[in-house]
Short mmCIF file of C-alpha atoms in Angstrom, two decimals:
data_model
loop_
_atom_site.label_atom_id
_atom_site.label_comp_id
_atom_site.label_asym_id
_atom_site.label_seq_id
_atom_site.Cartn_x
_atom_site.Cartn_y
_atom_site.Cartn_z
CA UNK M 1 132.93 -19.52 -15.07
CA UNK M 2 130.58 -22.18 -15.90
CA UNK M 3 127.35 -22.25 -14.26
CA UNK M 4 126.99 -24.70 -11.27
CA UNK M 5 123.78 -24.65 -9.17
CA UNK M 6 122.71 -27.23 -5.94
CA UNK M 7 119.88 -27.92 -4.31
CA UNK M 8 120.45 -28.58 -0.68
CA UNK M 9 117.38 -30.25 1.06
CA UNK M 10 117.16 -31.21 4.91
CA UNK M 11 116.00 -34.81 5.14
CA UNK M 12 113.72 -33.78 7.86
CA UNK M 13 110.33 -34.40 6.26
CA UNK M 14 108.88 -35.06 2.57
CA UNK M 15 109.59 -32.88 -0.20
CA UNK M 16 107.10 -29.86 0.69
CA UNK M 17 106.33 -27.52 -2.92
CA UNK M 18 108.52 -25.02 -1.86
CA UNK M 19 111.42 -26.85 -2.10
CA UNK M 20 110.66 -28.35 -5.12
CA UNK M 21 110.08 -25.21 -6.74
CA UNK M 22 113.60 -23.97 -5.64
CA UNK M 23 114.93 -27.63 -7.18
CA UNK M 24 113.42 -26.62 -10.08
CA UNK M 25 114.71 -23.10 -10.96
CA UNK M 26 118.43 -24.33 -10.17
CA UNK M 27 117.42 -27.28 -12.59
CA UNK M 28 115.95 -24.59 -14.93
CA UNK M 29 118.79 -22.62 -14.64
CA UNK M 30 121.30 -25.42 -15.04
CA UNK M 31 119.59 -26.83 -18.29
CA UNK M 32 119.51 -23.30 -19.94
CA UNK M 33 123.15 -22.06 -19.24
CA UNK M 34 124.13 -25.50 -20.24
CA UNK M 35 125.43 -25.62 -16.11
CA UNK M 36 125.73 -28.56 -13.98
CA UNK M 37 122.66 -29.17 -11.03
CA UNK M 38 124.38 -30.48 -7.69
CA UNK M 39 122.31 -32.64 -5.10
CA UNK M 40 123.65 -32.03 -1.82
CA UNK M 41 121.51 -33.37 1.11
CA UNK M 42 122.08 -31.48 4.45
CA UNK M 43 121.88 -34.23 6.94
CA UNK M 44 123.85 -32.42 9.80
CA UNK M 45 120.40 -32.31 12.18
CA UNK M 46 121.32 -35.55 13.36
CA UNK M 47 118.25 -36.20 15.54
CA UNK M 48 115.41 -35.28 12.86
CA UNK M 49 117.17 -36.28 9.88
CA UNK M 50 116.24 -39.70 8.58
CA UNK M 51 117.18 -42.13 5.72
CA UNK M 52 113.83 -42.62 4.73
CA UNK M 53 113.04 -38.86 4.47
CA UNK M 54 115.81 -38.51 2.31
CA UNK M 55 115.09 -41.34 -0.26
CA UNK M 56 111.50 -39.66 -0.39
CA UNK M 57 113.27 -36.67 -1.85
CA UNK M 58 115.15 -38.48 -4.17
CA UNK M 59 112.28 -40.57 -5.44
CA UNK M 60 110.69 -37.28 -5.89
CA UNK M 61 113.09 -35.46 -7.91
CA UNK M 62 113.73 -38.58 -10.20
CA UNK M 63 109.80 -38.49 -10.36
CA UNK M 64 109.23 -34.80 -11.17
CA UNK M 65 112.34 -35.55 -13.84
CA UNK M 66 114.70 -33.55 -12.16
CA UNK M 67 117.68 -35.82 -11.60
CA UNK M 68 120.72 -34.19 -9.97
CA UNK M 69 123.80 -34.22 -12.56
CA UNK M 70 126.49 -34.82 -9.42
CA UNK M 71 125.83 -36.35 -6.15
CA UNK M 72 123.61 -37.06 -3.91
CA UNK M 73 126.94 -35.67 -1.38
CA UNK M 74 126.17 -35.76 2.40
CA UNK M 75 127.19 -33.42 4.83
CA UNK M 76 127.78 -35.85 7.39
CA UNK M 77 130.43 -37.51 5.44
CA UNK M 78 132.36 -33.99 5.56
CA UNK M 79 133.05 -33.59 9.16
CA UNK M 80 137.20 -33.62 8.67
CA UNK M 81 136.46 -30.87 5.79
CA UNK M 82 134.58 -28.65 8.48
CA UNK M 83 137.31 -29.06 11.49
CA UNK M 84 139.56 -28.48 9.43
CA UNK M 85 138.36 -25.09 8.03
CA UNK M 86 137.30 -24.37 11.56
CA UNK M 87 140.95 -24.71 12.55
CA UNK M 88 141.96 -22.35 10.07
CA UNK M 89 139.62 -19.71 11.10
CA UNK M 90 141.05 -19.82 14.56
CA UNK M 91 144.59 -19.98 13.91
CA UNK M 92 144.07 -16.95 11.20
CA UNK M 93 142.64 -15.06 13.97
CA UNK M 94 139.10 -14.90 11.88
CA UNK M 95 137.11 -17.23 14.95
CA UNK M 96 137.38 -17.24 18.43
CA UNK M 97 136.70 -19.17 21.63
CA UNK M 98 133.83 -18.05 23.49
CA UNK M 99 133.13 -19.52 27.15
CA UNK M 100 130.14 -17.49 27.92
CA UNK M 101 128.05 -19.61 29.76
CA UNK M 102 123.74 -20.07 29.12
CA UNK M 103 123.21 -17.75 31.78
CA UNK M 104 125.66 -14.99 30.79
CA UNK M 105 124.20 -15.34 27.20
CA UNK M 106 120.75 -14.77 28.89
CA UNK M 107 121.41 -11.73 31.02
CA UNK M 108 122.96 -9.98 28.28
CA UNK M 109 119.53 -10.72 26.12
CA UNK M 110 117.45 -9.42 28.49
CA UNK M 111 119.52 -6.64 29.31
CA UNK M 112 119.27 -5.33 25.68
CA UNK M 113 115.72 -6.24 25.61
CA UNK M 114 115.38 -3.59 28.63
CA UNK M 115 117.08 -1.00 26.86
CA UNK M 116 115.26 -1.10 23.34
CA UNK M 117 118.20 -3.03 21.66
CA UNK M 118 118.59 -5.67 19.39
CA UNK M 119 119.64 -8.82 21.27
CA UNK M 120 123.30 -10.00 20.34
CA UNK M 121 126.12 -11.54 22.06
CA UNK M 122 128.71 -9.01 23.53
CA UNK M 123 131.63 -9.87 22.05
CA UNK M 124 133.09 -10.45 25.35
CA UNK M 125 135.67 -13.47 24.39
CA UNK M 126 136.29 -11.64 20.96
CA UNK M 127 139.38 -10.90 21.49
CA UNK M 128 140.76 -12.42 25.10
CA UNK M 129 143.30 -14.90 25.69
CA UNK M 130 142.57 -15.54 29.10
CA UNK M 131 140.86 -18.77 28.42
CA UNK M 132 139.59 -20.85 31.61
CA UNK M 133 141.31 -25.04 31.30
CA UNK M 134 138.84 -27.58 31.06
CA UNK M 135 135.69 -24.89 30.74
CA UNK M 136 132.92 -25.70 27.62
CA UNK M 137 133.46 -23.29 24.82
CA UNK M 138 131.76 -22.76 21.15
CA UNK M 139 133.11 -21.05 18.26
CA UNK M 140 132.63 -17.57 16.59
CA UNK M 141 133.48 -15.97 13.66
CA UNK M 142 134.73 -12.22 13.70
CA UNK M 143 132.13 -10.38 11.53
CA UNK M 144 133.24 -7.07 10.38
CA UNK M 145 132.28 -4.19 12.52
CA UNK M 146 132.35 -1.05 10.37
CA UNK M 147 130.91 -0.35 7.51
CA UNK M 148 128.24 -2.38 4.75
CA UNK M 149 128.14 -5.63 3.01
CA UNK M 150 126.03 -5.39 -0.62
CA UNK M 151 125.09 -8.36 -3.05
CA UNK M 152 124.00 -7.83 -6.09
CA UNK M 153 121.13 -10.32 -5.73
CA UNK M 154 119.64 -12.25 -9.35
CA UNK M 155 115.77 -11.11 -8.35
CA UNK M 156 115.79 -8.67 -5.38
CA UNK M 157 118.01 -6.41 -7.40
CA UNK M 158 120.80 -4.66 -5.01
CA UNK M 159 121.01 -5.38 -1.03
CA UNK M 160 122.74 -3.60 1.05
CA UNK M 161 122.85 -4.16 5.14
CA UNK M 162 125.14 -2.68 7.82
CA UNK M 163 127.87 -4.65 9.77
CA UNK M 164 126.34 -3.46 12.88
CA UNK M 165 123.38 -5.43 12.38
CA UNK M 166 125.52 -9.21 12.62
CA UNK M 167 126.26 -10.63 15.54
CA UNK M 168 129.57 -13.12 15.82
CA UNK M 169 127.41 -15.92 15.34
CA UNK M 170 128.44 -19.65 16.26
CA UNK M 171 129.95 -21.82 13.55
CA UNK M 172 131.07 -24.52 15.78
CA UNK M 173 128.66 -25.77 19.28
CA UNK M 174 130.57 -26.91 22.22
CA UNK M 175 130.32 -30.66 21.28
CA UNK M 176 132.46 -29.52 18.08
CA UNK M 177 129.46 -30.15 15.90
CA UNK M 178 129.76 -27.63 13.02
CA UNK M 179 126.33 -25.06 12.32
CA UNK M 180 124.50 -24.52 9.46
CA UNK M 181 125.92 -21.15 8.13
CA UNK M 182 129.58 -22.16 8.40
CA UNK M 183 129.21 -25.47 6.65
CA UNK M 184 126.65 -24.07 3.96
CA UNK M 185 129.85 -22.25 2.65
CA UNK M 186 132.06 -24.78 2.83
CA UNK M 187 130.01 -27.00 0.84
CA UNK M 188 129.37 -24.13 -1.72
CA UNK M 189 133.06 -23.15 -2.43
CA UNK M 190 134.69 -26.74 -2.44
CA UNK M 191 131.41 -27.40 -4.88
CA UNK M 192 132.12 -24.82 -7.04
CA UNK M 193 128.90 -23.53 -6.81
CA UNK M 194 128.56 -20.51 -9.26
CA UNK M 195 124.91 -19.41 -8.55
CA UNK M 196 123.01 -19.77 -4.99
CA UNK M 197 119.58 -20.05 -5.88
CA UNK M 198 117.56 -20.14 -3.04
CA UNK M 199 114.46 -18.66 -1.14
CA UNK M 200 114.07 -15.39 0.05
CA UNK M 201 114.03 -16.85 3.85
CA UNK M 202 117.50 -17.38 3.36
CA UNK M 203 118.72 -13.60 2.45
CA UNK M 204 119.46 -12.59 6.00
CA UNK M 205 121.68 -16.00 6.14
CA UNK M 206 123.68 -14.47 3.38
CA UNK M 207 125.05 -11.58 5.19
CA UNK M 208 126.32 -13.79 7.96
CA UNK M 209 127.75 -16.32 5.17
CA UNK M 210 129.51 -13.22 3.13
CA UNK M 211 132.02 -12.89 5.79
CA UNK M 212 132.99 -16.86 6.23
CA UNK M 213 133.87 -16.80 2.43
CA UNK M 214 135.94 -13.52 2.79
CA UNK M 215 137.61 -15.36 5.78
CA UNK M 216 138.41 -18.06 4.27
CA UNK M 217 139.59 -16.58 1.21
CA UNK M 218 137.13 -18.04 -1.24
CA UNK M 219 134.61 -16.42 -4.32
CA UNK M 220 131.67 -14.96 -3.50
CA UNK M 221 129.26 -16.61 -5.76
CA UNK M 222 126.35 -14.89 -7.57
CA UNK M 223 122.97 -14.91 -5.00
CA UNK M 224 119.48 -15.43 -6.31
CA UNK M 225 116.74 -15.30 -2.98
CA UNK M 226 113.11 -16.40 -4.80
CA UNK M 227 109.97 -14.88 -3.54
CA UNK M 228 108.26 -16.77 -0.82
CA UNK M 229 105.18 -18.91 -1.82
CA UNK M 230 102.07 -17.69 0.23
CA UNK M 231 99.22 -20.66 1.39
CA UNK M 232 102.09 -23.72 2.06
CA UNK M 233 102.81 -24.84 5.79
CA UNK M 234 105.20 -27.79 6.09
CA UNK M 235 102.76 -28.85 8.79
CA UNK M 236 100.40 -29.88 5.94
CA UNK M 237 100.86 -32.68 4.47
CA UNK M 238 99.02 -31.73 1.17
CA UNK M 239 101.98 -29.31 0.73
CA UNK M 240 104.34 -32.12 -0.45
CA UNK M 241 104.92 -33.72 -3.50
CA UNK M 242 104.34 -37.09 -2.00
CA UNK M 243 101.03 -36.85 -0.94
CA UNK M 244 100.17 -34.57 -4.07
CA UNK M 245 101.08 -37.70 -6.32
CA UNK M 246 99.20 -39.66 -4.38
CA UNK M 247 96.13 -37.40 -4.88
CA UNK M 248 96.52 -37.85 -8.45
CA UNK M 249 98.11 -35.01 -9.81
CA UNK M 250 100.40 -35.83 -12.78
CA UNK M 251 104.27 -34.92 -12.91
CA UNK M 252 104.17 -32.60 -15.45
CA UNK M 253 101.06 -30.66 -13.65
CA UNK M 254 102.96 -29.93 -10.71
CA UNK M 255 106.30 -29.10 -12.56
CA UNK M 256 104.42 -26.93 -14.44
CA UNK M 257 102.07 -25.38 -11.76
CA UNK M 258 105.11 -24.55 -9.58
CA UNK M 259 107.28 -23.00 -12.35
CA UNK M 260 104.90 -20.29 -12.41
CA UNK M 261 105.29 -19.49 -8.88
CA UNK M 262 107.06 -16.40 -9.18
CA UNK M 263 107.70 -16.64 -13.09
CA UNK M 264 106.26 -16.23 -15.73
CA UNK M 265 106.40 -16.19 -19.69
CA UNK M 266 104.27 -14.22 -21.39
CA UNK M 267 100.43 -15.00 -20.86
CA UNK M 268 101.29 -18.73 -21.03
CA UNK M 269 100.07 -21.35 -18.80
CA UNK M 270 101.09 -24.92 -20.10
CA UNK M 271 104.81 -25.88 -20.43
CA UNK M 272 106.22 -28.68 -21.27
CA UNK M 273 109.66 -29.36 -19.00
CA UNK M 274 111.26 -28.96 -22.59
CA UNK M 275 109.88 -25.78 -22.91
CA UNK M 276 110.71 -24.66 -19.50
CA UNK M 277 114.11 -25.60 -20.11
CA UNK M 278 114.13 -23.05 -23.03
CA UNK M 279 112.45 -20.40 -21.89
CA UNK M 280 113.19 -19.94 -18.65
CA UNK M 281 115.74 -17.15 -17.08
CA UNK M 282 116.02 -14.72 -13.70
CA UNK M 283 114.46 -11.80 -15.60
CA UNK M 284 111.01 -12.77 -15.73
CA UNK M 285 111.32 -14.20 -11.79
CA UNK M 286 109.24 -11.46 -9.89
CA UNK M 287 110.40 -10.16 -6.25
CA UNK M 288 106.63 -10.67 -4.83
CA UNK M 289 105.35 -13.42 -2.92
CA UNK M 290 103.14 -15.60 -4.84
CA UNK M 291 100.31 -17.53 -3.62
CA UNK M 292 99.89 -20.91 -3.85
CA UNK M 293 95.93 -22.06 -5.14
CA UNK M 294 94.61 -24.91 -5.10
CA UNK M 295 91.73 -24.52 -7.98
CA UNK M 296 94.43 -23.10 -10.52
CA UNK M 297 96.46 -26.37 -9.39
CA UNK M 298 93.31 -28.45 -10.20
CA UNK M 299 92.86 -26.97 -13.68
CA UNK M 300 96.35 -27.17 -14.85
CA UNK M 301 96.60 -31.19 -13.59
CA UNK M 302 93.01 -31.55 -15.37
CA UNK M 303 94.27 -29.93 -18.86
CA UNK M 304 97.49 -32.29 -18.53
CA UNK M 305 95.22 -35.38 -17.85
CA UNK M 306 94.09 -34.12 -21.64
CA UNK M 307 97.11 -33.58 -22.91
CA UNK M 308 98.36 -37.00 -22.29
CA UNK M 309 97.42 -39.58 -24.95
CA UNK M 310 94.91 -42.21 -23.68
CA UNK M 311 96.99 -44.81 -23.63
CA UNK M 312 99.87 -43.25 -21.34
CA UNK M 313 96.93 -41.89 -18.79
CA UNK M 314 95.89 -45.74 -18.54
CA UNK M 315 98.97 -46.71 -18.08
CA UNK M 316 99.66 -44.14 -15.30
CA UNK M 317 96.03 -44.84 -13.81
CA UNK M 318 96.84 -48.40 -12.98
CA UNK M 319 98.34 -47.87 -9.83
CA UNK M 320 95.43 -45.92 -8.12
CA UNK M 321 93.28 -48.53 -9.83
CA UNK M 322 94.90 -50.97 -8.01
CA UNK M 323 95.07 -49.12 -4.66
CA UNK M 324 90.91 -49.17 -4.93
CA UNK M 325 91.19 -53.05 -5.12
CA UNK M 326 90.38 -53.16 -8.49
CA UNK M 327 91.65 -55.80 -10.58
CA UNK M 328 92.59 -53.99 -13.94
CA UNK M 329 95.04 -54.33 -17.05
CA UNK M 330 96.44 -52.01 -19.54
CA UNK M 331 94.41 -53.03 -22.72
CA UNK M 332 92.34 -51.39 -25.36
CA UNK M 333 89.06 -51.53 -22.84
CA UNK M 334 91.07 -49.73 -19.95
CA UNK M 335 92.27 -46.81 -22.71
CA UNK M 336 88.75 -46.44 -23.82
CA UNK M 337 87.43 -46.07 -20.56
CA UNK M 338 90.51 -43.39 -19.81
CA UNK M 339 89.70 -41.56 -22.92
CA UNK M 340 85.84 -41.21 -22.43
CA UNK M 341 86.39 -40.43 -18.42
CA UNK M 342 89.20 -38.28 -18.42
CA UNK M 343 87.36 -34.51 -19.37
CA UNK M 344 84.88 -35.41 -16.33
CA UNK M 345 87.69 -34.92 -13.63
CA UNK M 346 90.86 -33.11 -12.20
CA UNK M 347 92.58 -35.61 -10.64
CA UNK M 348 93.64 -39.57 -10.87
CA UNK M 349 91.98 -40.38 -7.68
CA UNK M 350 88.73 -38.37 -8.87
CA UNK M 351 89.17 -40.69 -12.30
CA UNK M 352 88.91 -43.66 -10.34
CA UNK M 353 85.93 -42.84 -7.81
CA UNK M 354 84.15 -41.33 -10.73
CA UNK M 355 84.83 -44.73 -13.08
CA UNK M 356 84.16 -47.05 -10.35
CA UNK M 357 81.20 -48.51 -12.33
CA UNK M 358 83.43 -49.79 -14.77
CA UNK M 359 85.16 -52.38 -12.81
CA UNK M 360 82.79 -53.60 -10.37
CA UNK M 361 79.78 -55.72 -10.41
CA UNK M 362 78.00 -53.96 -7.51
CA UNK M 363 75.43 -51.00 -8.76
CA UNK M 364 73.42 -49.61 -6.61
CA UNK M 365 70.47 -47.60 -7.69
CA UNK M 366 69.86 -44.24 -6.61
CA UNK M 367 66.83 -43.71 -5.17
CA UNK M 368 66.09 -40.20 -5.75
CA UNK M 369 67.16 -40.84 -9.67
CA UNK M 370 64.85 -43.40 -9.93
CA UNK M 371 61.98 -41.71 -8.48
CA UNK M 372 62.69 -39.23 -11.19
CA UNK M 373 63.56 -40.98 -14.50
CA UNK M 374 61.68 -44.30 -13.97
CA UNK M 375 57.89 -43.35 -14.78
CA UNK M 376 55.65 -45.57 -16.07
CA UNK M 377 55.41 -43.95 -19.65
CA UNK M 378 58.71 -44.72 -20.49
CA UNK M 379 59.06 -48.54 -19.74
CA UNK M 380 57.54 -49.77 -22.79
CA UNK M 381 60.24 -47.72 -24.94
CA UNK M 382 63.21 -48.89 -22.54
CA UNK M 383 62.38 -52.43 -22.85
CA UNK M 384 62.48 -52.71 -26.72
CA UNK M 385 65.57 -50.32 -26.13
CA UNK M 386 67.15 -53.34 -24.47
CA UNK M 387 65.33 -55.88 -26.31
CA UNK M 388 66.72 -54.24 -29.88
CA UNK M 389 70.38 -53.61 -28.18
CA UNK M 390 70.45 -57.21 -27.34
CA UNK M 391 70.26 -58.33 -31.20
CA UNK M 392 72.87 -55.78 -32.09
CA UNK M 393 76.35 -57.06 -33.33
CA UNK M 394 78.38 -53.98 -34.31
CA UNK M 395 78.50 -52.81 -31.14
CA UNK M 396 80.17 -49.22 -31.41
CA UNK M 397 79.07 -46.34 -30.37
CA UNK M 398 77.50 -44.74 -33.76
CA UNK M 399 75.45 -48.18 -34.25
CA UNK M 400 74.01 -47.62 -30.60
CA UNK M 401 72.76 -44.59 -31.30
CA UNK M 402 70.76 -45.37 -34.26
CA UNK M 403 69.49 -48.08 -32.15
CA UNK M 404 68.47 -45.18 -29.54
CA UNK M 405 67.11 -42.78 -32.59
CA UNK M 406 64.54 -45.76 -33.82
CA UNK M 407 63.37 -46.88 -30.72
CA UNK M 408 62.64 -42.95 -29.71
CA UNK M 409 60.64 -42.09 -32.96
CA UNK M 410 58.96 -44.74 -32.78
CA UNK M 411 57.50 -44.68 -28.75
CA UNK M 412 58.12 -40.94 -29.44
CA UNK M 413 60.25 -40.32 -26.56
CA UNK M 414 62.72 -37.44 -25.28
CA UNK M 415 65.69 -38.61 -25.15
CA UNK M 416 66.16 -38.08 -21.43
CA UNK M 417 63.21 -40.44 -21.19
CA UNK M 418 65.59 -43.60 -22.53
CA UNK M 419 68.92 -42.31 -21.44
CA UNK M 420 68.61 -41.63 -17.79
CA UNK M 421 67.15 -44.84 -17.59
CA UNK M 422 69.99 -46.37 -19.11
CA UNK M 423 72.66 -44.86 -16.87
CA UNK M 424 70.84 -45.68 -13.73
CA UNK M 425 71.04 -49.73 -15.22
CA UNK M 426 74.57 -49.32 -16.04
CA UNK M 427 76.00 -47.15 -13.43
CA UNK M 428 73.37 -46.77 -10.48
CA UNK M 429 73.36 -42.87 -10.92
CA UNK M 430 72.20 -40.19 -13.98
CA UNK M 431 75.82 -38.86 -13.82
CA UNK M 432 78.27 -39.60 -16.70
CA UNK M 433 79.18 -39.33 -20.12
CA UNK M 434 77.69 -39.10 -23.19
CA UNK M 435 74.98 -42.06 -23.38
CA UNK M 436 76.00 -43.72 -26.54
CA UNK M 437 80.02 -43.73 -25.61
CA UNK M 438 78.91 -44.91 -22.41
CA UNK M 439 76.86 -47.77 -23.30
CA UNK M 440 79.97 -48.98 -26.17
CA UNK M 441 82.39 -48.86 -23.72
CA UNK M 442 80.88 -51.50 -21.62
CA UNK M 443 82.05 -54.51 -22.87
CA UNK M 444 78.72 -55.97 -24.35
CA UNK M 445 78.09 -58.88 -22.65
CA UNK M 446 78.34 -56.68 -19.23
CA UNK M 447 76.33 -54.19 -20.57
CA UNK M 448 73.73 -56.08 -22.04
CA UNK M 449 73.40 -58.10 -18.35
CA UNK M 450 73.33 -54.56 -16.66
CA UNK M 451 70.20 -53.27 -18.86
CA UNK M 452 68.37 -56.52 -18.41
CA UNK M 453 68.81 -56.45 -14.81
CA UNK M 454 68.23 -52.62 -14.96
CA UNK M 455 65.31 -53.19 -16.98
CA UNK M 456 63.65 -55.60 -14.41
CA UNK M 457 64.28 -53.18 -11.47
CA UNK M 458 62.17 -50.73 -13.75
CA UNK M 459 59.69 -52.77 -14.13
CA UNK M 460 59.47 -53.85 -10.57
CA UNK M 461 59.90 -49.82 -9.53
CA UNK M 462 56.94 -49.28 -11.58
CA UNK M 463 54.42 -51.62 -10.59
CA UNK M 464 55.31 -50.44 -6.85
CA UNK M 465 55.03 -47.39 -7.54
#
């Protein structure tokens, strides 16, 4: 049989990491069995499901780069499918009628409560014929009532459970709308879905599903429940990929971070989605929870921001750039600025607060930098610093510096003395990159203008001092 996976999200909310990492061991899975990944969105909660949660999701997953192979298929477009199979439970004799009413349902409960049992319905209607005209009903499926039901599950190994712990659950409400664990194998076995792949939240859900597919006479498919991820809550919104992205974290950072959420190859950390592609397989998915943290996310987004060459970072940075008001294009300035900036930080947004010098003509000195840097033994030096930088014409970064050497042998000056001083000018602070990259990556007009200006707030710092 070939190998056909699905990822079946509730468009309910954003994509949240969890469910991304389960999209992306189906898509994993798919790509290295040479299978087929299904999208099918399970829309049924008609109150909390909305379009625009749902085109989030599929923005995502073209984002992340993991677009379905079939669909996007609906399950509100399947309705007929589900009465239809629903009918065919009930004439087989496999679901039955219930009238039990709220209350009933609700004495029993407490009854078993009261007596140390595990609450389930009775069974009462199971098999009665008596059945009241006119009266609301829902619909049950017989579940087995001897004996054990065992899957051979892809990570938690072998799982076995007894009959007599399923209850004759619902598969159709009284308004005829069909539930989640009757429709879920519909969808599966008219999909030809080979390989559930899903999260280990889900394994008690297979038991009660196992008997709908013996019912109606359809394959069992091969189950794979992955370990929960510890430190998400969907009530977070830093737990989606939305709001990650628009942190600043790159594609392949969280694609990568969340593949090794319960897998693992070797003692690597970095992957490429190519790589993941080829490497990746069930045996090296672990049965243990794995917890999600946020400095290991931070590190593996930083070392992609690395990886990347300089001029696809710019090109990616542009939108937060613009989303800080700043009025920026994609030229050889812009990947300069990426390329000398991008080892400082973790994230896109942190690249733009921490470059904002760059593309604004506001500086503002900091005080307690100047009351540190700017002493009165060092303006003499700093002004034929500027003076001398001003009749430069190569201006790159190796000519600045011997520009920086001469003027400190000869005023025989630290360097600290002439570089802190320059930062403040240019960027209002002491912290940032090397001195000499800095000052060449300024275009040199603005630069120049800066250390004048900066040079004349020394001065006048000085004297008031």
């Amino acid at each position: 049989m070939s190998v056909r996976v699905r990822f079946a999200p509730s468009p309910t909310g954003y994509l949240h990491m969890g469910g991304a990492r389960t999209a992306l061991f189906n898509y994993l899975f798919a790509r290295k069995e040479g299978g087929t990944f299904v999208l099918r969105i399970e829309d049924t909660d008609l109150e909390r499901s909305k379009p625009e949660y749902t085109q989030v999701i599929l923005d995502a997953m073209e984002w992340l780069g993991m677009s379905p192979d079939e669909g996007p298929y609906y399950q509100t477009q399947r309705f007929d499918l589900y009465r239809e199979k629903i009918d065919e439970l009930l004439a087989a004799g496999h679901a039955y009628k219930c009238f039990s009413t709220p209350e009933e349902l609700e004495a029993d409960r407490e009854k078993a409560l009261a007596e140390g049992r595990k609450p389930m319905y009775s069974r009462k209607w199971r098999d009665r014929t008596d059945h009241p005209e006119g009266e609301p009903f829902v619909i049950r499926i017989k579940m087995p009532l001897e004996g054990t039901l065992t899957i051979n599950d892809m990570v938690q190994g072998t799982v076995t459970v007894d009959v007599k712990e399923l209850d004759d659950f619902i598969i159709a409400r009284s308004d005829g709308s069909p539930t989640y664990n009757f429709v879920v194998v519909v969808d599966d076995a008219t999909m030809n879905i080979s390989h559930v792949i899903r999260g280990n939240d889900h394994l008690n859900n297979t038991f009660r599903q196992i008997p709908v597919y013996q019912a109606l006479g359809y394959d069992i498919p091969t189950f794979g429940h992955l370990p929960l991820i510890d430190g998400l809550s969907k009530r977070k919104g830093s737990a989606s990929v939305q709001v990650y992205r628009e942190q600043g974290f790159l594609k392949e950072a969280i694609v990568n971070y969340i593949s090794r959420l319960g897998w693992s190859h070797g003692d690597q950390e970095l992957f490429t989605m190519a790589e993941l592609e080829s490497f990746f397989g069930f045996d090296h998915v672990g049965r243990s929870s794995s917890t999600f943290d946020q400095d290991k996310f931070l590190w593996v987004n930083s070392e992609w921001m690395k990886r990347l060459e300089p001029e696809e970072l710019a090109k990616r940075w542009l939108p937060y750039l613009e989303d800080a008001g700043y009025s920026v294009e994609l030229d050889e300035r812009l990947v300069a600025i990426t390329a000398l900036m991008r080892d400082r930080v973790n994230t896109m947004v942190a690249l733009t607060e921490e470059s904002h010098y760059f593309f604004t003509e506001d500086v503002t000195y900091d005080e307690k930098a100047s009351k540190k840097w700017l002493k009165a033994g060092g303006l003499e030096g700093f002004g034929a610093l500027v003076s001398r930088l001003e009749q430069l014409e190569d201006w790159s970064a190796s000519s600045i510096e011997a520009v920086y050497k001469e003027v400190m042998a000869e005023f025989e000056l630290g360097m600290a003395k002439v570089a802190q001083p320059t930062r403040i000018a240019l960027t209002g602070a002491t912290n940032s990159p090397s001195v000499y990259d800095l000052v060449a990556t300024f275009e040199r007009d603005v630069a120049i203008a800066r250390l004048q200006k900066g040079l004349a707030y020394y001065t006048e710092y000085v004297g008031d001092a």
